[in-house]
């Protein structure tokens, strides 16, 4: 049976084979226990993505001795903003002004929270994400917030086996990032690509892939 360490290695090889620029690997550990994270950490992985606040906080408690980097990648409910701001290093899923402002307020006295705007590109799998037309305004808002550092954009396209379609959707996100860069924003992060479509995402300029099942196995609940 494949171990987490061997699957992690295989994912790194997939990234290396395709990437022409450095691509960071975020291990998406949602629904997996602290033990699985520890196993990945022992194999050299430091950055982990979680989608459910309560579940993540419990694992953080158990793993507090390890030097881990925590990324929040799920939908953000207002009543969870304080916990997210207090416990995570990154947030990939900001999609509205109100949440951005609350995150910044709740982050005061700490190093800036590294954030991405989640964009609802065509074929987005979830209803969350800012519309492409709202992204510039949201970037302006975040830029003015003291405790947030805008790093880039994130998207979750609907799964499809059509590689051309995968690439077209990722290209949309890259184009939006390039537009913002032309307007003077320094965005170094394109958070796109998951277990089944990371090659397409990397070919379209992804700088961070978020990979769950290819590392930990298929989830019991999704
Ligand atoms: C679950 C999840 C992933 C990982 O998906 P896999 O297909 O298991 O690699 C990536 N990004 C987000 C936002 C997720 O919720």
PDB file of C-alpha atoms and ligand atoms in Angstrom:
ATOM      1  CA  UNK A   1       0.000   0.000   0.000  1.00  0.00           C
ATOM      2  CA  UNK A   2       1.256   3.472  -0.873  1.00  0.00           C
ATOM      3  CA  UNK A   3       2.300   5.594   2.076  1.00  0.00           C
ATOM      4  CA  UNK A   4       1.746   9.318   2.487  1.00  0.00           C
ATOM      5  CA  UNK A   5       5.496   9.808   2.048  1.00  0.00           C
ATOM      6  CA  UNK A   6       5.553   7.940  -1.272  1.00  0.00           C
ATOM      7  CA  UNK A   7       2.462   9.696  -2.598  1.00  0.00           C
ATOM      8  CA  UNK A   8       3.926  13.061  -1.572  1.00  0.00           C
ATOM      9  CA  UNK A   9       7.058  12.175  -3.500  1.00  0.00           C
ATOM     10  CA  UNK A  10       5.000  11.219  -6.558  1.00  0.00           C
ATOM     11  CA  UNK A  11       3.137  14.549  -6.447  1.00  0.00           C
ATOM     12  CA  UNK A  12       6.414  16.445  -6.220  1.00  0.00           C
ATOM     13  CA  UNK A  13       7.638  14.563  -9.275  1.00  0.00           C
ATOM     14  CA  UNK A  14       4.480  15.480 -11.192  1.00  0.00           C
ATOM     15  CA  UNK A  15       5.085  19.133 -10.319  1.00  0.00           C
ATOM     16  CA  UNK A  16       8.760  19.023 -11.293  1.00  0.00           C
ATOM     17  CA  UNK A  17       8.023  17.355 -14.600  1.00  0.00           C
ATOM     18  CA  UNK A  18       5.666  20.138 -15.661  1.00  0.00           C
ATOM     19  CA  UNK A  19       6.849  23.300 -13.919  1.00  0.00           C
ATOM     20  CA  UNK A  20       9.152  25.892 -15.470  1.00  0.00           C
ATOM     21  CA  UNK A  21       8.892  28.246 -12.486  1.00  0.00           C
ATOM     22  CA  UNK A  22       8.864  27.358  -8.770  1.00  0.00           C
ATOM     23  CA  UNK A  23       5.503  25.891  -7.772  1.00  0.00           C
ATOM     24  CA  UNK A  24       4.687  25.541  -4.077  1.00  0.00           C
ATOM     25  CA  UNK A  25       2.809  22.499  -2.849  1.00  0.00           C
ATOM     26  CA  UNK A  26      -0.023  22.980  -0.380  1.00  0.00           C
ATOM     27  CA  UNK A  27      -1.088  19.664   1.142  1.00  0.00           C
ATOM     28  CA  UNK A  28      -4.854  19.764   1.633  1.00  0.00           C
ATOM     29  CA  UNK A  29      -5.453  17.841   4.835  1.00  0.00           C
ATOM     30  CA  UNK A  30      -9.160  18.550   5.375  1.00  0.00           C
ATOM     31  CA  UNK A  31     -11.003  15.505   6.764  1.00  0.00           C
ATOM     32  CA  UNK A  32      -7.684  13.776   7.535  1.00  0.00           C
ATOM     33  CA  UNK A  33      -6.512  13.304  11.131  1.00  0.00           C
ATOM     34  CA  UNK A  34      -3.508  14.957  12.793  1.00  0.00           C
ATOM     35  CA  UNK A  35      -1.562  11.696  12.411  1.00  0.00           C
ATOM     36  CA  UNK A  36      -1.709  11.998   8.634  1.00  0.00           C
ATOM     37  CA  UNK A  37      -0.388  15.575   8.815  1.00  0.00           C
ATOM     38  CA  UNK A  38       2.431  14.430  11.076  1.00  0.00           C
ATOM     39  CA  UNK A  39       3.323  11.747   8.552  1.00  0.00           C
ATOM     40  CA  UNK A  40       3.472  14.299   5.735  1.00  0.00           C
ATOM     41  CA  UNK A  41       5.496  16.655   7.938  1.00  0.00           C
ATOM     42  CA  UNK A  42       8.011  13.903   8.662  1.00  0.00           C
ATOM     43  CA  UNK A  43       8.323  13.474   4.888  1.00  0.00           C
ATOM     44  CA  UNK A  44       9.213  17.159   4.540  1.00  0.00           C
ATOM     45  CA  UNK A  45       5.842  18.911   4.005  1.00  0.00           C
ATOM     46  CA  UNK A  46       5.214  22.137   5.947  1.00  0.00           C
ATOM     47  CA  UNK A  47       2.213  23.875   4.377  1.00  0.00           C
ATOM     48  CA  UNK A  48      -1.259  22.443   4.952  1.00  0.00           C
ATOM     49  CA  UNK A  49      -4.671  23.543   3.710  1.00  0.00           C
ATOM     50  CA  UNK A  50      -7.884  23.214   5.696  1.00  0.00           C
ATOM     51  CA  UNK A  51     -11.498  24.051   4.834  1.00  0.00           C
ATOM     52  CA  UNK A  52     -13.340  23.654   8.132  1.00  0.00           C
ATOM     53  CA  UNK A  53     -12.358  25.931  11.008  1.00  0.00           C
ATOM     54  CA  UNK A  54     -13.331  23.769  13.969  1.00  0.00           C
ATOM     55  CA  UNK A  55     -11.672  20.686  12.536  1.00  0.00           C
ATOM     56  CA  UNK A  56      -8.506  22.654  11.759  1.00  0.00           C
ATOM     57  CA  UNK A  57      -8.265  24.186  15.245  1.00  0.00           C
ATOM     58  CA  UNK A  58      -8.412  20.761  16.838  1.00  0.00           C
ATOM     59  CA  UNK A  59      -5.565  19.513  14.670  1.00  0.00           C
ATOM     60  CA  UNK A  60      -3.519  22.664  15.286  1.00  0.00           C
ATOM     61  CA  UNK A  61      -3.785  22.039  19.014  1.00  0.00           C
ATOM     62  CA  UNK A  62      -2.498  18.489  18.685  1.00  0.00           C
ATOM     63  CA  UNK A  63       0.307  19.537  16.326  1.00  0.00           C
ATOM     64  CA  UNK A  64       1.330  22.782  18.035  1.00  0.00           C
ATOM     65  CA  UNK A  65       4.919  21.561  18.585  1.00  0.00           C
ATOM     66  CA  UNK A  66       5.527  21.340  14.834  1.00  0.00           C
ATOM     67  CA  UNK A  67       6.545  24.306  12.709  1.00  0.00           C
ATOM     68  CA  UNK A  68       3.634  24.192  10.260  1.00  0.00           C
ATOM     69  CA  UNK A  69       2.143  26.775   7.918  1.00  0.00           C
ATOM     70  CA  UNK A  70      -1.659  26.766   7.891  1.00  0.00           C
ATOM     71  CA  UNK A  71      -3.738  27.885   4.915  1.00  0.00           C
ATOM     72  CA  UNK A  72      -7.485  28.402   5.097  1.00  0.00           C
ATOM     73  CA  UNK A  73      -9.051  27.450   1.750  1.00  0.00           C
ATOM     74  CA  UNK A  74     -12.768  26.980   2.548  1.00  0.00           C
ATOM     75  CA  UNK A  75     -15.783  29.278   2.407  1.00  0.00           C
ATOM     76  CA  UNK A  76     -15.583  31.952   5.129  1.00  0.00           C
ATOM     77  CA  UNK A  77     -18.541  32.422   7.453  1.00  0.00           C
ATOM     78  CA  UNK A  78     -18.591  35.766   9.314  1.00  0.00           C
ATOM     79  CA  UNK A  79     -18.766  34.094  12.689  1.00  0.00           C
ATOM     80  CA  UNK A  80     -15.526  32.209  11.964  1.00  0.00           C
ATOM     81  CA  UNK A  81     -13.465  35.204  10.865  1.00  0.00           C
ATOM     82  CA  UNK A  82     -11.856  35.819  14.257  1.00  0.00           C
ATOM     83  CA  UNK A  83     -10.654  32.229  14.594  1.00  0.00           C
ATOM     84  CA  UNK A  84      -9.331  32.225  11.043  1.00  0.00           C
ATOM     85  CA  UNK A  85      -7.425  35.493  11.556  1.00  0.00           C
ATOM     86  CA  UNK A  86      -5.957  34.280  14.838  1.00  0.00           C
ATOM     87  CA  UNK A  87      -4.786  30.830  13.765  1.00  0.00           C
ATOM     88  CA  UNK A  88      -3.957  30.750  10.050  1.00  0.00           C
ATOM     89  CA  UNK A  89      -0.960  32.109   8.115  1.00  0.00           C
ATOM     90  CA  UNK A  90      -2.783  32.325   4.784  1.00  0.00           C
ATOM     91  CA  UNK A  91      -6.363  32.698   3.579  1.00  0.00           C
ATOM     92  CA  UNK A  92      -7.079  31.789  -0.066  1.00  0.00           C
ATOM     93  CA  UNK A  93     -10.823  32.341  -0.098  1.00  0.00           C
ATOM     94  CA  UNK A  94     -11.596  36.030   0.430  1.00  0.00           C
ATOM     95  CA  UNK A  95     -14.504  36.868  -1.835  1.00  0.00           C
ATOM     96  CA  UNK A  96     -16.084  39.965  -0.335  1.00  0.00           C
ATOM     97  CA  UNK A  97     -15.196  43.293   1.189  1.00  0.00           C
ATOM     98  CA  UNK A  98     -16.899  42.734   4.524  1.00  0.00           C
ATOM     99  CA  UNK A  99     -14.884  39.573   5.193  1.00  0.00           C
ATOM    100  CA  UNK A 100     -11.612  41.260   4.181  1.00  0.00           C
ATOM    101  CA  UNK A 101     -12.219  44.130   6.610  1.00  0.00           C
ATOM    102  CA  UNK A 102     -13.187  41.822   9.466  1.00  0.00           C
ATOM    103  CA  UNK A 103     -10.140  39.640   8.881  1.00  0.00           C
ATOM    104  CA  UNK A 104      -7.857  42.664   9.047  1.00  0.00           C
ATOM    105  CA  UNK A 105      -9.492  43.980  12.238  1.00  0.00           C
ATOM    106  CA  UNK A 106      -9.176  40.581  13.873  1.00  0.00           C
ATOM    107  CA  UNK A 107      -5.530  40.283  12.860  1.00  0.00           C
ATOM    108  CA  UNK A 108      -4.248  43.393  14.649  1.00  0.00           C
ATOM    109  CA  UNK A 109      -1.034  42.960  16.616  1.00  0.00           C
ATOM    110  CA  UNK A 110       0.022  39.985  14.520  1.00  0.00           C
ATOM    111  CA  UNK A 111       2.131  39.714  11.356  1.00  0.00           C
ATOM    112  CA  UNK A 112       0.030  40.402   8.253  1.00  0.00           C
ATOM    113  CA  UNK A 113      -2.228  37.610   7.064  1.00  0.00           C
ATOM    114  CA  UNK A 114      -1.210  36.461   3.563  1.00  0.00           C
ATOM    115  CA  UNK A 115      -4.315  36.451   1.389  1.00  0.00           C
ATOM    116  CA  UNK A 116      -5.684  35.583  -2.021  1.00  0.00           C
ATOM    117  CA  UNK A 117      -8.935  36.684  -3.595  1.00  0.00           C
ATOM    118  CA  UNK A 118     -11.063  33.724  -4.641  1.00  0.00           C
ATOM    119  CA  UNK A 119     -12.493  34.357  -8.094  1.00  0.00           C
ATOM    120  CA  UNK A 120     -15.581  32.761  -9.575  1.00  0.00           C
ATOM    121  CA  UNK A 121     -14.203  32.099 -13.042  1.00  0.00           C
ATOM    122  CA  UNK A 122     -16.402  30.322 -15.590  1.00  0.00           C
ATOM    123  CA  UNK A 123     -17.142  26.768 -14.555  1.00  0.00           C
ATOM    124  CA  UNK A 124     -16.435  27.447 -10.874  1.00  0.00           C
ATOM    125  CA  UNK A 125     -17.296  24.412  -8.772  1.00  0.00           C
ATOM    126  CA  UNK A 126     -18.770  26.393  -5.882  1.00  0.00           C
ATOM    127  CA  UNK A 127     -20.959  29.439  -5.626  1.00  0.00           C
ATOM    128  CA  UNK A 128     -18.293  31.290  -3.676  1.00  0.00           C
ATOM    129  CA  UNK A 129     -15.735  33.566  -5.237  1.00  0.00           C
ATOM    130  CA  UNK A 130     -15.880  37.177  -6.354  1.00  0.00           C
ATOM    131  CA  UNK A 131     -17.106  37.841  -9.891  1.00  0.00           C
ATOM    132  CA  UNK A 132     -14.198  38.720 -12.213  1.00  0.00           C
ATOM    133  CA  UNK A 133     -15.592  42.258 -12.494  1.00  0.00           C
ATOM    134  CA  UNK A 134     -15.367  42.733  -8.723  1.00  0.00           C
ATOM    135  CA  UNK A 135     -11.757  41.674  -8.360  1.00  0.00           C
ATOM    136  CA  UNK A 136     -10.119  45.048  -8.975  1.00  0.00           C
ATOM    137  CA  UNK A 137     -12.292  46.762  -6.379  1.00  0.00           C
ATOM    138  CA  UNK A 138     -11.645  44.017  -3.847  1.00  0.00           C
ATOM    139  CA  UNK A 139      -7.898  44.268  -4.500  1.00  0.00           C
ATOM    140  CA  UNK A 140      -8.068  48.015  -3.835  1.00  0.00           C
ATOM    141  CA  UNK A 141      -9.901  47.414  -0.569  1.00  0.00           C
ATOM    142  CA  UNK A 142      -7.438  44.753   0.606  1.00  0.00           C
ATOM    143  CA  UNK A 143      -4.478  46.909  -0.377  1.00  0.00           C
ATOM    144  CA  UNK A 144      -5.757  49.544   2.043  1.00  0.00           C
ATOM    145  CA  UNK A 145      -6.052  47.126   4.969  1.00  0.00           C
ATOM    146  CA  UNK A 146      -3.160  47.182   7.373  1.00  0.00           C
ATOM    147  CA  UNK A 147      -3.117  43.584   8.504  1.00  0.00           C
ATOM    148  CA  UNK A 148      -3.680  41.840   5.195  1.00  0.00           C
ATOM    149  CA  UNK A 149      -1.050  41.253   2.532  1.00  0.00           C
ATOM    150  CA  UNK A 150      -2.564  40.586  -0.887  1.00  0.00           C
ATOM    151  CA  UNK A 151      -0.558  37.811  -2.553  1.00  0.00           C
ATOM    152  CA  UNK A 152      -2.733  36.773  -5.488  1.00  0.00           C
ATOM    153  CA  UNK A 153      -5.789  34.971  -6.800  1.00  0.00           C
ATOM    154  CA  UNK A 154      -7.357  31.561  -6.262  1.00  0.00           C
ATOM    155  CA  UNK A 155      -9.982  29.560  -8.163  1.00  0.00           C
ATOM    156  CA  UNK A 156     -11.667  26.142  -7.983  1.00  0.00           C
ATOM    157  CA  UNK A 157     -12.971  25.205 -11.438  1.00  0.00           C
ATOM    158  CA  UNK A 158     -15.499  22.385 -11.785  1.00  0.00           C
ATOM    159  CA  UNK A 159     -13.708  19.061 -12.378  1.00  0.00           C
ATOM    160  CA  UNK A 160     -13.550  18.071 -16.041  1.00  0.00           C
ATOM    161  CA  UNK A 161     -11.470  15.570 -18.022  1.00  0.00           C
ATOM    162  CA  UNK A 162     -11.276  18.014 -20.925  1.00  0.00           C
ATOM    163  CA  UNK A 163      -7.717  19.270 -20.664  1.00  0.00           C
ATOM    164  CA  UNK A 164      -8.346  22.144 -23.079  1.00  0.00           C
ATOM    165  CA  UNK A 165     -11.226  23.351 -20.945  1.00  0.00           C
ATOM    166  CA  UNK A 166      -9.128  22.993 -17.771  1.00  0.00           C
ATOM    167  CA  UNK A 167      -6.430  25.143 -19.309  1.00  0.00           C
ATOM    168  CA  UNK A 168      -8.881  27.758 -20.620  1.00  0.00           C
ATOM    169  CA  UNK A 169     -10.292  28.268 -17.133  1.00  0.00           C
ATOM    170  CA  UNK A 170      -6.903  28.527 -15.477  1.00  0.00           C
ATOM    171  CA  UNK A 171      -5.811  30.929 -18.212  1.00  0.00           C
ATOM    172  CA  UNK A 172      -8.749  33.162 -17.241  1.00  0.00           C
ATOM    173  CA  UNK A 173      -7.432  33.439 -13.701  1.00  0.00           C
ATOM    174  CA  UNK A 174      -3.897  34.113 -14.911  1.00  0.00           C
ATOM    175  CA  UNK A 175      -5.198  36.863 -17.189  1.00  0.00           C
ATOM    176  CA  UNK A 176      -6.969  38.508 -14.257  1.00  0.00           C
ATOM    177  CA  UNK A 177      -3.753  38.358 -12.244  1.00  0.00           C
ATOM    178  CA  UNK A 178      -1.780  39.852 -15.148  1.00  0.00           C
ATOM    179  CA  UNK A 179      -4.343  42.671 -15.460  1.00  0.00           C
ATOM    180  CA  UNK A 180      -3.919  43.512 -11.776  1.00  0.00           C
ATOM    181  CA  UNK A 181      -0.135  43.417 -12.097  1.00  0.00           C
ATOM    182  CA  UNK A 182      -0.360  45.874 -14.982  1.00  0.00           C
ATOM    183  CA  UNK A 183      -2.349  48.154 -12.713  1.00  0.00           C
ATOM    184  CA  UNK A 184       0.509  48.134 -10.214  1.00  0.00           C
ATOM    185  CA  UNK A 185      -0.358  45.286  -7.846  1.00  0.00           C
ATOM    186  CA  UNK A 186       2.530  43.000  -6.958  1.00  0.00           C
ATOM    187  CA  UNK A 187       0.897  39.595  -6.990  1.00  0.00           C
ATOM    188  CA  UNK A 188       3.225  36.609  -6.806  1.00  0.00           C
ATOM    189  CA  UNK A 189       0.635  33.901  -6.223  1.00  0.00           C
ATOM    190  CA  UNK A 190      -1.755  32.009  -8.469  1.00  0.00           C
ATOM    191  CA  UNK A 191      -3.376  29.390  -6.249  1.00  0.00           C
ATOM    192  CA  UNK A 192      -4.775  26.923  -8.768  1.00  0.00           C
ATOM    193  CA  UNK A 193      -4.678  23.234  -9.550  1.00  0.00           C
ATOM    194  CA  UNK A 194      -5.705  20.196  -7.492  1.00  0.00           C
ATOM    195  CA  UNK A 195      -5.008  16.439  -7.639  1.00  0.00           C
ATOM    196  CA  UNK A 196      -6.714  15.882 -10.986  1.00  0.00           C
ATOM    197  CA  UNK A 197      -5.864  19.052 -12.873  1.00  0.00           C
ATOM    198  CA  UNK A 198      -2.569  20.336 -11.509  1.00  0.00           C
ATOM    199  CA  UNK A 199      -0.636  19.796 -14.749  1.00  0.00           C
ATOM    200  CA  UNK A 200      -3.039  22.096 -16.613  1.00  0.00           C
ATOM    201  CA  UNK A 201      -2.842  24.670 -13.833  1.00  0.00           C
ATOM    202  CA  UNK A 202       0.955  24.597 -13.810  1.00  0.00           C
ATOM    203  CA  UNK A 203       1.103  24.976 -17.598  1.00  0.00           C
ATOM    204  CA  UNK A 204      -1.052  28.094 -17.201  1.00  0.00           C
ATOM    205  CA  UNK A 205       1.195  29.658 -14.582  1.00  0.00           C
ATOM    206  CA  UNK A 206       0.094  28.278 -11.222  1.00  0.00           C
ATOM    207  CA  UNK A 207       2.535  29.109  -8.414  1.00  0.00           C
ATOM    208  CA  UNK A 208       0.761  27.043  -5.754  1.00  0.00           C
ATOM    209  CA  UNK A 209      -1.142  23.811  -6.242  1.00  0.00           C
ATOM    210  CA  UNK A 210      -3.556  22.611  -3.565  1.00  0.00           C
ATOM    211  CA  UNK A 211      -3.378  18.837  -3.462  1.00  0.00           C
ATOM    212  CA  UNK A 212      -5.422  16.587  -1.194  1.00  0.00           C
ATOM    213  CA  UNK A 213      -6.405  13.133  -2.422  1.00  0.00           C
ATOM    214  CA  UNK A 214      -3.209  12.496  -4.420  1.00  0.00           C
ATOM    215  CA  UNK A 215      -1.302  12.780  -1.112  1.00  0.00           C
ATOM    216  CA  UNK A 216      -3.671  11.483   1.543  1.00  0.00           C
ATOM    217  CA  UNK A 217      -5.979   9.194  -0.453  1.00  0.00           C
ATOM    218  CA  UNK A 218      -9.635   9.702  -1.329  1.00  0.00           C
ATOM    219  CA  UNK A 219     -11.701  11.445   1.301  1.00  0.00           C
ATOM    220  CA  UNK A 220     -14.529   9.685   3.168  1.00  0.00           C
ATOM    221  CA  UNK A 221     -16.607  12.859   3.046  1.00  0.00           C
ATOM    222  CA  UNK A 222     -16.287  15.674   0.549  1.00  0.00           C
TER     223      UNK A 222
HETATM  224  C1  LIG B   1     -10.413  19.805  -1.150  1.00  0.00           C
HETATM  225  C2  LIG B   1      -9.800  20.944  -1.832  1.00  0.00           C
HETATM  226  C3  LIG B   1      -8.619  20.789  -2.583  1.00  0.00           C
HETATM  227  C4  LIG B   1      -7.935  19.443  -2.818  1.00  0.00           C
HETATM  228  O1  LIG B   1      -8.648  18.674  -3.717  1.00  0.00           O
HETATM  229  P1  LIG B   1      -8.073  17.238  -4.224  1.00  0.00           P
HETATM  230  O2  LIG B   1      -8.891  16.972  -5.428  1.00  0.00           O
HETATM  231  O3  LIG B   1      -8.306  16.287  -3.123  1.00  0.00           O
HETATM  232  O4  LIG B   1      -6.646  17.428  -4.536  1.00  0.00           O
HETATM  233  C5  LIG B   1      -8.065  21.918  -3.142  1.00  0.00           C
HETATM  234  N1  LIG B   1      -8.621  23.138  -2.985  1.00  0.00           N
HETATM  235  C6  LIG B   1      -9.737  23.335  -2.270  1.00  0.00           C
HETATM  236  C7  LIG B   1     -10.284  24.700  -2.117  1.00  0.00           C
HETATM  237  C8  LIG B   1     -10.362  22.243  -1.674  1.00  0.00           C
HETATM  238  O5  LIG B   1     -11.489  22.446  -0.972  1.00  0.00           O
END
